[in-house]
Amino acid sequence: MIRAGTRRALLTRILAAGALAALAFGTDPGARAQAPARERLVNIYNWSDYIDPKVLEAFTKETGIKVVYDTYDNNEILETKLLAGRSGYDVVAPSGPFLQRLIRAGVFQPLDKAKIPNLVHAWPEIAARLATYDPGNAFAVDYMWGTTGIGVNLAQVRERLGANQPLNTWSLILNPALMGKLKDCGVMLLDSPEDLIPSMLPFYGFKPDSKRWDDISQVTDALFKVRGSVRKFHSSEYINGLANGDLCLAVGYSGDVMQARKRAEEAKNGVEIGYLIPREGALMWFDAFAIPKDAPHPTEAHVFLDYMMRPEVAAANTNFVSYASGNAAARKFVKPEILANPGIYPDEATMQRLSNNTAWDDRTQRFVTRSWTRVRTGR
């Protein structure tokens, strides 16, 4: 969930030592029996606001393995740490194209699937799409997946654009006239070219996985023209911005926008948030758990992955963060209102409009970085 902000408060440390809700997620006497007397540890590096803290508490209570949980808000931070080596992390959660690049760089160790029996619950369609980045699903298991789309404050946007303006279209962002009308109520876009560019390429009739520089420039040139109407490029702040009415439009991740809507409903502040998957098509992203080759606690890492793949545990995380789980068996434990929400679990027709994107080669990555810097800075 490629990202650079929402969710994602840098290096927030959660130390989960056992308490609370173990019964909510089931028990495994075998796992408890194997815990040795010495202190066991697993170091997790994940997106912020992306797990139910009670899951971590229950995991520690059951297994005796303490969790040190750090967070990041974009894939570039994770990639830099992993490529430098000796990150100290046992489990990380890169998004699809970054996972692909890091596998090629030899950063991860192959999963010992015999130690993750709950992999039988993986969702075949999601695992197949993830294999675009990880052939044979040898190095990673999907944690969450979702889409990159448009979150709107329905009242504010309708007030400025009128009742007849379609909202499920990328023209809402790429049309300078429309963006100009929304500038005063607050627009925020992801600080993530890996999400925005492939998402918007279909608007111009290009393939979402196009590597042609001319195609990429079509999107970045359009974003440069509307950047004056963008309050900020950030990948997490838009959650609270939408929830409290400070923003009227954000391009963001499906689950983040759903979290914003939930927060607004809980605050009873009258803000109604909608999430739209553009009719031209949208990007489907995957955040997958992987174990670095130099992980200091690989045994505990495998225990953690197996625990996270229990259907009840996977569902608890989905219910907490409002993202779709890559665990097929978890669906029967997911809250009905989440399972029935097409913005989280799209119907089959919508799934056909969702695309995957693969990693750019090094030259194209440098070109994208330069182009994106121009969009963000105006220079």
mmCIF file of C-alpha atoms in Angstrom:
data_model
loop_
_atom_site.group_PDB
_atom_site.id
_atom_site.type_symbol
_atom_site.label_atom_id
_atom_site.label_comp_id
_atom_site.label_asym_id
_atom_site.label_seq_id
_atom_site.Cartn_x
_atom_site.Cartn_y
_atom_site.Cartn_z
ATOM 1 C CA MET A 1 0.000 0.000 0.000
ATOM 2 C CA ILE A 2 2.591 1.967 -1.221
ATOM 3 C CA ARG A 3 2.693 4.788 0.713
ATOM 4 C CA ALA A 4 4.355 7.760 2.141
ATOM 5 C CA GLY A 5 2.399 9.050 4.896
ATOM 6 C CA THR A 6 -1.020 7.937 6.235
ATOM 7 C CA ARG A 7 -0.780 5.479 8.256
ATOM 8 C CA ARG A 8 2.490 5.962 8.855
ATOM 9 C CA ALA A 9 4.172 7.755 11.750
ATOM 10 C CA LEU A 10 7.887 7.279 11.667
ATOM 11 C CA LEU A 11 9.503 4.956 14.147
ATOM 12 C CA THR A 12 6.580 4.731 16.541
ATOM 13 C CA ARG A 13 7.607 1.935 18.891
ATOM 14 C CA ILE A 14 5.030 -0.382 20.324
ATOM 15 C CA LEU A 15 6.280 -2.941 22.785
ATOM 16 C CA ALA A 16 3.622 -5.590 23.054
ATOM 17 C CA ALA A 17 4.069 -7.759 26.124
ATOM 18 C CA GLY A 18 1.278 -10.111 26.870
ATOM 19 C CA ALA A 19 -2.039 -8.969 28.155
ATOM 20 C CA LEU A 20 -5.627 -8.624 26.964
ATOM 21 C CA ALA A 21 -7.575 -10.450 24.321
ATOM 22 C CA ALA A 22 -5.796 -13.742 23.690
ATOM 23 C CA LEU A 23 -9.103 -15.568 23.897
ATOM 24 C CA ALA A 24 -10.449 -13.443 21.060
ATOM 25 C CA PHE A 25 -7.966 -14.949 18.662
ATOM 26 C CA GLY A 26 -7.796 -18.529 19.807
ATOM 27 C CA THR A 27 -5.021 -20.391 21.569
ATOM 28 C CA ASP A 28 -2.379 -22.807 20.409
ATOM 29 C CA PRO A 29 -1.052 -24.973 23.261
ATOM 30 C CA GLY A 30 1.642 -26.348 20.964
ATOM 31 C CA ALA A 31 3.057 -22.875 20.318
ATOM 32 C CA ARG A 32 3.073 -22.115 24.055
ATOM 33 C CA ALA A 33 4.801 -25.387 24.823
ATOM 34 C CA GLN A 34 7.708 -24.623 22.486
ATOM 35 C CA ALA A 35 8.538 -21.253 24.090
ATOM 36 C CA PRO A 36 11.842 -21.594 25.905
ATOM 37 C CA ALA A 37 12.645 -19.943 29.193
ATOM 38 C CA ARG A 38 14.896 -17.342 27.596
ATOM 39 C CA GLU A 39 13.280 -14.190 26.292
ATOM 40 C CA ARG A 40 12.214 -14.510 22.667
ATOM 41 C CA LEU A 41 11.799 -11.519 20.386
ATOM 42 C CA VAL A 42 10.517 -10.546 16.945
ATOM 43 C CA ASN A 43 11.237 -7.141 15.436
ATOM 44 C CA ILE A 44 8.508 -5.933 13.064
ATOM 45 C CA TYR A 45 8.745 -2.999 10.641
ATOM 46 C CA ASN A 46 5.352 -2.188 9.137
ATOM 47 C CA TRP A 47 3.164 0.657 7.949
ATOM 48 C CA SER A 48 1.672 2.738 10.749
ATOM 49 C CA ASP A 49 -1.950 2.308 11.859
ATOM 50 C CA TYR A 50 -1.904 -1.074 10.173
ATOM 51 C CA ILE A 51 -2.527 -3.718 12.812
ATOM 52 C CA ASP A 52 -4.839 -4.291 15.744
ATOM 53 C CA PRO A 53 -2.669 -3.793 18.880
ATOM 54 C CA LYS A 54 -4.687 -6.519 20.612
ATOM 55 C CA VAL A 55 -3.396 -8.988 18.046
ATOM 56 C CA LEU A 56 0.171 -8.226 19.114
ATOM 57 C CA GLU A 57 -0.751 -8.553 22.773
ATOM 58 C CA ALA A 58 -2.469 -11.879 22.165
ATOM 59 C CA PHE A 59 0.465 -13.153 20.125
ATOM 60 C CA THR A 60 2.888 -12.400 22.953
ATOM 61 C CA LYS A 61 0.637 -13.931 25.572
ATOM 62 C CA GLU A 62 0.271 -17.138 23.610
ATOM 63 C CA THR A 63 3.822 -17.609 22.349
ATOM 64 C CA GLY A 64 5.952 -15.766 24.897
ATOM 65 C CA ILE A 65 7.543 -13.863 22.004
ATOM 66 C CA LYS A 66 7.809 -10.129 22.622
ATOM 67 C CA VAL A 67 7.072 -7.846 19.683
ATOM 68 C CA VAL A 68 9.055 -4.696 18.976
ATOM 69 C CA TYR A 69 6.929 -2.865 16.446
ATOM 70 C CA ASP A 70 8.315 0.081 14.436
ATOM 71 C CA THR A 71 6.492 1.902 11.655
ATOM 72 C CA TYR A 72 7.316 3.746 8.444
ATOM 73 C CA ASP A 73 5.238 5.786 6.035
ATOM 74 C CA ASN A 74 6.769 5.031 2.656
ATOM 75 C CA ASN A 75 8.447 2.179 0.853
ATOM 76 C CA GLU A 76 11.571 4.219 0.117
ATOM 77 C CA ILE A 77 12.431 4.360 3.828
ATOM 78 C CA LEU A 78 12.057 0.597 4.128
ATOM 79 C CA GLU A 79 14.041 -0.044 0.954
ATOM 80 C CA THR A 80 16.929 2.140 2.099
ATOM 81 C CA LYS A 81 17.187 0.335 5.435
ATOM 82 C CA LEU A 82 17.060 -3.118 3.882
ATOM 83 C CA LEU A 83 19.580 -2.402 1.144
ATOM 84 C CA ALA A 84 21.994 -1.002 3.726
ATOM 85 C CA GLY A 85 21.827 -4.344 5.561
ATOM 86 C CA ARG A 86 21.703 -5.222 9.240
ATOM 87 C CA SER A 87 18.385 -3.458 9.730
ATOM 88 C CA GLY A 88 17.690 -5.600 12.771
ATOM 89 C CA TYR A 89 14.175 -6.413 11.543
ATOM 90 C CA ASP A 90 12.683 -9.873 11.338
ATOM 91 C CA VAL A 91 9.456 -9.130 9.442
ATOM 92 C CA VAL A 92 8.815 -6.272 7.010
ATOM 93 C CA ALA A 93 5.897 -5.412 4.716
ATOM 94 C CA PRO A 94 6.958 -3.954 1.341
ATOM 95 C CA SER A 95 4.444 -3.183 -1.370
ATOM 96 C CA GLY A 96 4.412 -5.051 -4.681
ATOM 97 C CA PRO A 97 6.982 -3.327 -6.937
ATOM 98 C CA PHE A 98 9.314 -2.722 -3.991
ATOM 99 C CA LEU A 99 8.996 -6.359 -2.998
ATOM 100 C CA GLN A 100 9.963 -7.274 -6.563
ATOM 101 C CA ARG A 101 13.047 -5.029 -6.530
ATOM 102 C CA LEU A 102 14.174 -6.209 -3.110
ATOM 103 C CA ILE A 103 13.809 -9.867 -4.096
ATOM 104 C CA ARG A 104 16.010 -9.190 -7.128
ATOM 105 C CA ALA A 105 18.542 -7.526 -4.822
ATOM 106 C CA GLY A 106 18.697 -10.683 -2.695
ATOM 107 C CA VAL A 107 17.408 -8.958 0.437
ATOM 108 C CA PHE A 108 14.986 -11.672 1.607
ATOM 109 C CA GLN A 109 15.300 -15.283 2.669
ATOM 110 C CA PRO A 110 12.910 -17.852 1.161
ATOM 111 C CA LEU A 111 10.008 -18.701 3.405
ATOM 112 C CA ASP A 112 10.134 -22.068 5.125
ATOM 113 C CA LYS A 113 6.536 -22.897 4.323
ATOM 114 C CA ALA A 114 6.580 -26.001 6.498
ATOM 115 C CA LYS A 115 6.771 -23.598 9.428
ATOM 116 C CA ILE A 116 3.738 -21.627 8.209
ATOM 117 C CA PRO A 117 0.946 -24.234 8.034
ATOM 118 C CA ASN A 118 -1.700 -21.505 8.031
ATOM 119 C CA LEU A 119 -0.606 -20.580 4.512
ATOM 120 C CA VAL A 120 -3.337 -22.987 3.425
ATOM 121 C CA HIS A 121 -5.728 -20.093 4.099
ATOM 122 C CA ALA A 122 -4.126 -17.792 1.522
ATOM 123 C CA TRP A 123 -6.579 -16.396 -1.021
ATOM 124 C CA PRO A 124 -5.625 -18.058 -4.356
ATOM 125 C CA GLU A 125 -6.526 -15.084 -6.574
ATOM 126 C CA ILE A 126 -4.603 -12.642 -4.383
ATOM 127 C CA ALA A 127 -1.625 -14.997 -4.115
ATOM 128 C CA ALA A 128 -1.629 -15.327 -7.905
ATOM 129 C CA ARG A 129 -1.563 -11.550 -8.348
ATOM 130 C CA LEU A 130 1.167 -11.219 -5.729
ATOM 131 C CA ALA A 131 3.203 -13.743 -7.737
ATOM 132 C CA THR A 132 3.629 -10.989 -10.339
ATOM 133 C CA TYR A 133 6.244 -9.635 -7.945
ATOM 134 C CA ASP A 134 7.252 -12.842 -6.151
ATOM 135 C CA PRO A 135 7.164 -15.782 -8.588
ATOM 136 C CA GLY A 136 5.947 -18.891 -6.848
ATOM 137 C CA ASN A 137 5.196 -16.875 -3.706
ATOM 138 C CA ALA A 138 8.610 -18.002 -2.511
ATOM 139 C CA PHE A 139 9.537 -14.990 -0.379
ATOM 140 C CA ALA A 140 6.348 -13.301 0.772
ATOM 141 C CA VAL A 141 2.793 -13.778 1.952
ATOM 142 C CA ASP A 142 0.123 -11.157 1.376
ATOM 143 C CA TYR A 143 -0.976 -9.284 4.480
ATOM 144 C CA MET A 144 -3.425 -6.734 3.075
ATOM 145 C CA TRP A 145 -4.449 -5.562 -0.351
ATOM 146 C CA GLY A 146 -6.568 -2.774 -1.689
ATOM 147 C CA THR A 147 -6.937 -0.069 -4.283
ATOM 148 C CA THR A 148 -5.745 3.473 -4.840
ATOM 149 C CA GLY A 149 -8.719 5.737 -5.433
ATOM 150 C CA ILE A 150 -10.447 8.984 -4.547
ATOM 151 C CA GLY A 151 -11.770 10.000 -1.145
ATOM 152 C CA VAL A 152 -14.186 12.904 -1.068
ATOM 153 C CA ASN A 153 -16.135 14.993 1.393
ATOM 154 C CA LEU A 154 -19.394 14.552 -0.485
ATOM 155 C CA ALA A 155 -21.118 17.720 0.705
ATOM 156 C CA GLN A 156 -18.181 20.030 0.055
ATOM 157 C CA VAL A 157 -17.365 18.576 -3.349
ATOM 158 C CA ARG A 158 -20.986 18.634 -4.496
ATOM 159 C CA GLU A 159 -21.332 22.226 -3.303
ATOM 160 C CA ARG A 160 -18.426 23.279 -5.521
ATOM 161 C CA LEU A 161 -18.851 21.009 -8.540
ATOM 162 C CA GLY A 162 -22.610 20.520 -8.663
ATOM 163 C CA ALA A 163 -24.791 17.446 -8.561
ATOM 164 C CA ASN A 164 -24.099 16.339 -12.145
ATOM 165 C CA GLN A 165 -20.315 16.196 -12.063
ATOM 166 C CA PRO A 166 -19.151 12.544 -12.043
ATOM 167 C CA LEU A 167 -16.884 11.842 -9.094
ATOM 168 C CA ASN A 168 -15.634 8.377 -10.079
ATOM 169 C CA THR A 169 -13.093 9.671 -12.587
ATOM 170 C CA TRP A 170 -9.470 10.741 -12.582
ATOM 171 C CA SER A 171 -10.515 13.964 -14.335
ATOM 172 C CA LEU A 172 -11.471 15.175 -10.863
ATOM 173 C CA ILE A 173 -7.717 15.488 -10.244
ATOM 174 C CA LEU A 174 -6.262 15.913 -13.712
ATOM 175 C CA ASN A 175 -8.632 18.678 -14.884
ATOM 176 C CA PRO A 176 -7.202 22.045 -13.732
ATOM 177 C CA ALA A 177 -10.628 23.717 -13.823
ATOM 178 C CA LEU A 178 -12.158 21.162 -11.463
ATOM 179 C CA MET A 179 -9.155 21.184 -9.148
ATOM 180 C CA GLY A 180 -9.272 24.963 -9.029
ATOM 181 C CA LYS A 181 -12.795 24.816 -7.651
ATOM 182 C CA LEU A 182 -11.696 22.442 -4.892
ATOM 183 C CA LYS A 183 -8.528 24.260 -3.855
ATOM 184 C CA ASP A 184 -10.177 26.252 -1.068
ATOM 185 C CA CYS A 185 -11.619 23.190 0.688
ATOM 186 C CA GLY A 186 -8.366 21.240 0.665
ATOM 187 C CA VAL A 187 -6.842 18.674 -1.690
ATOM 188 C CA MET A 188 -4.134 16.180 -0.750
ATOM 189 C CA LEU A 189 -2.417 13.639 -2.986
ATOM 190 C CA LEU A 190 -0.270 10.667 -2.079
ATOM 191 C CA ASP A 191 3.445 11.363 -2.023
ATOM 192 C CA SER A 192 3.951 8.219 -4.029
ATOM 193 C CA PRO A 193 4.627 8.221 -7.779
ATOM 194 C CA GLU A 194 4.548 4.399 -7.667
ATOM 195 C CA ASP A 195 0.845 4.672 -6.857
ATOM 196 C CA LEU A 196 -0.288 7.764 -8.700
ATOM 197 C CA ILE A 197 1.354 7.325 -12.086
ATOM 198 C CA PRO A 198 0.195 3.741 -12.827
ATOM 199 C CA SER A 199 -3.238 4.607 -11.437
ATOM 200 C CA MET A 200 -3.704 7.550 -13.792
ATOM 201 C CA LEU A 201 -2.116 6.176 -16.971
ATOM 202 C CA PRO A 202 -5.417 4.516 -18.075
ATOM 203 C CA PHE A 203 -7.079 7.954 -18.072
ATOM 204 C CA TYR A 204 -4.946 8.738 -21.137
ATOM 205 C CA GLY A 205 -5.505 5.356 -22.721
ATOM 206 C CA PHE A 206 -2.145 3.918 -21.675
ATOM 207 C CA LYS A 207 -1.492 0.624 -19.972
ATOM 208 C CA PRO A 208 -1.082 1.024 -16.200
ATOM 209 C CA ASP A 209 2.208 -0.870 -16.336
ATOM 210 C CA SER A 210 3.626 1.221 -19.168
ATOM 211 C CA LYS A 211 7.339 1.951 -18.862
ATOM 212 C CA ARG A 212 7.389 4.443 -21.757
ATOM 213 C CA TRP A 213 8.743 7.779 -20.609
ATOM 214 C CA ASP A 214 6.343 9.696 -22.855
ATOM 215 C CA ASP A 215 3.382 7.972 -21.207
ATOM 216 C CA ILE A 216 4.719 8.655 -17.732
ATOM 217 C CA SER A 217 5.327 12.302 -18.663
ATOM 218 C CA GLN A 218 1.702 12.669 -19.722
ATOM 219 C CA VAL A 219 0.662 12.032 -16.106
ATOM 220 C CA THR A 220 3.426 13.996 -14.384
ATOM 221 C CA ASP A 221 2.927 16.998 -16.702
ATOM 222 C CA ALA A 222 -0.784 16.981 -15.870
ATOM 223 C CA LEU A 223 -0.067 16.760 -12.152
ATOM 224 C CA PHE A 224 2.421 19.615 -12.462
ATOM 225 C CA LYS A 225 -0.328 21.786 -13.931
ATOM 226 C CA VAL A 226 -2.685 21.147 -11.005
ATOM 227 C CA ARG A 227 -0.086 21.144 -8.210
ATOM 228 C CA GLY A 228 -1.034 24.731 -7.288
ATOM 229 C CA SER A 229 -4.392 23.405 -6.112
ATOM 230 C CA VAL A 230 -2.808 20.679 -3.973
ATOM 231 C CA ARG A 231 -2.383 21.589 -0.323
ATOM 232 C CA LYS A 232 0.119 18.819 0.340
ATOM 233 C CA PHE A 233 1.595 15.607 -0.998
ATOM 234 C CA HIS A 234 1.493 13.145 1.875
ATOM 235 C CA SER A 235 0.532 9.532 2.362
ATOM 236 C CA SER A 236 -1.054 9.520 5.790
ATOM 237 C CA GLU A 237 -2.204 12.933 6.917
ATOM 238 C CA TYR A 238 -5.228 12.793 4.662
ATOM 239 C CA ILE A 239 -6.971 10.334 6.991
ATOM 240 C CA ASN A 240 -7.526 12.873 9.734
ATOM 241 C CA GLY A 241 -7.845 15.670 7.191
ATOM 242 C CA LEU A 242 -10.841 13.994 5.573
ATOM 243 C CA ALA A 243 -12.288 12.849 8.901
ATOM 244 C CA ASN A 244 -12.352 16.301 10.486
ATOM 245 C CA GLY A 245 -13.435 18.205 7.388
ATOM 246 C CA ASP A 246 -10.105 19.930 6.681
ATOM 247 C CA LEU A 247 -9.894 18.252 3.277
ATOM 248 C CA CYS A 248 -12.560 17.757 0.675
ATOM 249 C CA LEU A 249 -10.595 15.489 -1.669
ATOM 250 C CA ALA A 250 -7.690 13.082 -1.318
ATOM 251 C CA VAL A 251 -6.175 10.469 -3.568
ATOM 252 C CA GLY A 252 -5.358 7.671 -1.180
ATOM 253 C CA TYR A 253 -5.606 4.042 -0.238
ATOM 254 C CA SER A 254 -8.987 2.380 0.116
ATOM 255 C CA GLY A 255 -8.596 1.362 3.748
ATOM 256 C CA ASP A 256 -7.284 4.771 4.783
ATOM 257 C CA VAL A 257 -10.318 6.514 3.345
ATOM 258 C CA MET A 258 -12.556 3.983 5.091
ATOM 259 C CA GLN A 259 -10.752 4.748 8.342
ATOM 260 C CA ALA A 260 -11.408 8.449 7.753
ATOM 261 C CA ARG A 261 -15.090 7.745 7.251
ATOM 262 C CA LYS A 262 -15.203 5.652 10.409
ATOM 263 C CA ARG A 263 -13.515 8.399 12.444
ATOM 264 C CA ALA A 264 -15.954 10.994 11.126
ATOM 265 C CA GLU A 265 -18.901 8.779 12.030
ATOM 266 C CA GLU A 266 -17.513 8.199 15.521
ATOM 267 C CA ALA A 267 -16.971 11.946 15.989
ATOM 268 C CA LYS A 268 -20.538 12.647 14.797
ATOM 269 C CA ASN A 269 -19.257 15.784 13.113
ATOM 270 C CA GLY A 270 -21.567 15.641 10.107
ATOM 271 C CA VAL A 271 -18.752 14.850 7.644
ATOM 272 C CA GLU A 272 -19.765 12.240 5.063
ATOM 273 C CA ILE A 273 -16.833 10.602 3.279
ATOM 274 C CA GLY A 274 -17.128 8.643 0.055
ATOM 275 C CA TYR A 275 -14.556 6.401 -1.617
ATOM 276 C CA LEU A 276 -14.579 5.972 -5.380
ATOM 277 C CA ILE A 277 -12.709 3.659 -7.720
ATOM 278 C CA PRO A 278 -12.339 5.628 -10.980
ATOM 279 C CA ARG A 279 -14.198 4.290 -13.965
ATOM 280 C CA GLU A 280 -11.037 4.494 -16.118
ATOM 281 C CA GLY A 281 -9.380 1.926 -13.882
ATOM 282 C CA ALA A 282 -7.339 1.881 -10.709
ATOM 283 C CA LEU A 283 -4.276 0.317 -9.200
ATOM 284 C CA MET A 284 -4.476 -2.741 -7.028
ATOM 285 C CA TRP A 285 -1.700 -2.852 -4.450
ATOM 286 C CA PHE A 286 -0.386 -5.522 -2.106
ATOM 287 C CA ASP A 287 1.492 -5.254 1.173
ATOM 288 C CA ALA A 288 3.249 -8.534 1.881
ATOM 289 C CA PHE A 289 5.169 -9.910 4.825
ATOM 290 C CA ALA A 290 8.742 -10.993 4.112
ATOM 291 C CA ILE A 291 11.744 -11.976 6.233
ATOM 292 C CA PRO A 292 15.086 -10.225 5.596
ATOM 293 C CA LYS A 293 18.004 -12.541 4.838
ATOM 294 C CA ASP A 294 19.883 -11.206 7.888
ATOM 295 C CA ALA A 295 16.895 -11.321 10.265
ATOM 296 C CA PRO A 296 18.215 -11.924 13.793
ATOM 297 C CA HIS A 297 15.184 -14.022 14.821
ATOM 298 C CA PRO A 298 14.006 -16.009 11.765
ATOM 299 C CA THR A 299 12.361 -18.751 13.840
ATOM 300 C CA GLU A 300 10.221 -16.215 15.690
ATOM 301 C CA ALA A 301 9.482 -14.483 12.384
ATOM 302 C CA HIS A 302 7.975 -17.675 10.989
ATOM 303 C CA VAL A 303 5.908 -18.136 14.157
ATOM 304 C CA PHE A 304 4.608 -14.577 13.715
ATOM 305 C CA LEU A 305 3.672 -15.110 10.054
ATOM 306 C CA ASP A 306 1.850 -18.328 10.883
ATOM 307 C CA TYR A 307 -0.083 -16.563 13.628
ATOM 308 C CA MET A 308 -1.018 -13.689 11.317
ATOM 309 C CA MET A 309 -2.380 -16.191 8.801
ATOM 310 C CA ARG A 310 -4.918 -17.633 11.218
ATOM 311 C CA PRO A 311 -8.314 -16.703 9.782
ATOM 312 C CA GLU A 312 -9.603 -15.172 13.022
ATOM 313 C CA VAL A 313 -6.446 -13.105 13.472
ATOM 314 C CA ALA A 314 -6.409 -11.949 9.852
ATOM 315 C CA ALA A 315 -10.057 -10.926 10.193
ATOM 316 C CA ALA A 316 -9.342 -9.026 13.418
ATOM 317 C CA ASN A 317 -6.763 -6.930 11.583
ATOM 318 C CA THR A 318 -9.111 -6.306 8.666
ATOM 319 C CA ASN A 319 -11.862 -5.260 11.064
ATOM 320 C CA PHE A 320 -9.429 -2.854 12.718
ATOM 321 C CA VAL A 321 -7.835 -1.211 9.649
ATOM 322 C CA SER A 322 -10.606 -1.632 7.026
ATOM 323 C CA TYR A 323 -8.356 -3.220 4.417
ATOM 324 C CA ALA A 324 -9.031 -6.476 2.618
ATOM 325 C CA SER A 325 -7.051 -9.456 3.885
ATOM 326 C CA GLY A 326 -5.105 -11.793 1.634
ATOM 327 C CA ASN A 327 -6.552 -14.617 3.749
ATOM 328 C CA ALA A 328 -9.533 -16.237 2.045
ATOM 329 C CA ALA A 329 -10.767 -18.071 5.139
ATOM 330 C CA ALA A 330 -10.786 -14.813 7.111
ATOM 331 C CA ARG A 331 -13.780 -13.518 5.191
ATOM 332 C CA LYS A 332 -16.290 -15.428 7.310
ATOM 333 C CA PHE A 333 -14.993 -13.572 10.379
ATOM 334 C CA VAL A 334 -14.921 -10.106 8.796
ATOM 335 C CA LYS A 335 -17.595 -7.647 9.869
ATOM 336 C CA PRO A 336 -20.526 -7.809 7.402
ATOM 337 C CA GLU A 337 -20.418 -4.059 6.720
ATOM 338 C CA ILE A 338 -16.741 -4.321 5.714
ATOM 339 C CA LEU A 339 -17.181 -7.453 3.621
ATOM 340 C CA ALA A 340 -20.134 -5.877 1.812
ATOM 341 C CA ASN A 341 -18.303 -2.605 1.125
ATOM 342 C CA PRO A 342 -17.237 -2.595 -2.559
ATOM 343 C CA GLY A 343 -14.534 -0.064 -1.784
ATOM 344 C CA ILE A 344 -12.817 -2.685 0.393
ATOM 345 C CA TYR A 345 -13.878 -5.964 -1.213
ATOM 346 C CA PRO A 346 -14.686 -5.002 -4.843
ATOM 347 C CA ASP A 347 -17.193 -7.007 -6.845
ATOM 348 C CA GLU A 348 -16.036 -9.083 -9.780
ATOM 349 C CA ALA A 349 -16.810 -6.396 -12.381
ATOM 350 C CA THR A 350 -14.714 -3.872 -10.476
ATOM 351 C CA MET A 351 -11.912 -6.401 -10.016
ATOM 352 C CA GLN A 352 -11.634 -6.595 -13.800
ATOM 353 C CA ARG A 353 -10.834 -2.847 -13.878
ATOM 354 C CA LEU A 354 -8.034 -3.204 -11.336
ATOM 355 C CA SER A 355 -4.462 -3.528 -12.514
ATOM 356 C CA ASN A 356 -1.074 -4.490 -11.145
ATOM 357 C CA ASN A 357 2.114 -2.564 -11.814
ATOM 358 C CA THR A 358 5.624 -3.961 -11.788
ATOM 359 C CA ALA A 359 8.869 -2.277 -10.759
ATOM 360 C CA TRP A 360 10.509 0.285 -13.036
ATOM 361 C CA ASP A 361 14.022 -0.433 -14.262
ATOM 362 C CA ASP A 362 16.794 1.713 -12.775
ATOM 363 C CA ARG A 363 16.882 4.292 -15.595
ATOM 364 C CA THR A 364 13.124 4.710 -15.553
ATOM 365 C CA GLN A 365 13.135 4.926 -11.759
ATOM 366 C CA ARG A 366 15.600 7.828 -11.938
ATOM 367 C CA PHE A 367 13.448 9.507 -14.593
ATOM 368 C CA VAL A 368 10.341 9.087 -12.421
ATOM 369 C CA THR A 369 12.163 10.447 -9.376
ATOM 370 C CA ARG A 370 13.196 13.585 -11.283
ATOM 371 C CA SER A 371 9.706 14.026 -12.708
ATOM 372 C CA TRP A 372 8.070 13.553 -9.319
ATOM 373 C CA THR A 373 10.434 16.032 -7.653
ATOM 374 C CA ARG A 374 9.324 18.577 -10.247
ATOM 375 C CA VAL A 375 5.669 17.892 -9.421
ATOM 376 C CA ARG A 376 6.200 18.192 -5.670
ATOM 377 C CA THR A 377 8.435 21.252 -5.684
ATOM 378 C CA GLY A 378 7.201 23.096 -8.763
ATOM 379 C CA ARG A 379 10.759 23.277 -10.094
#
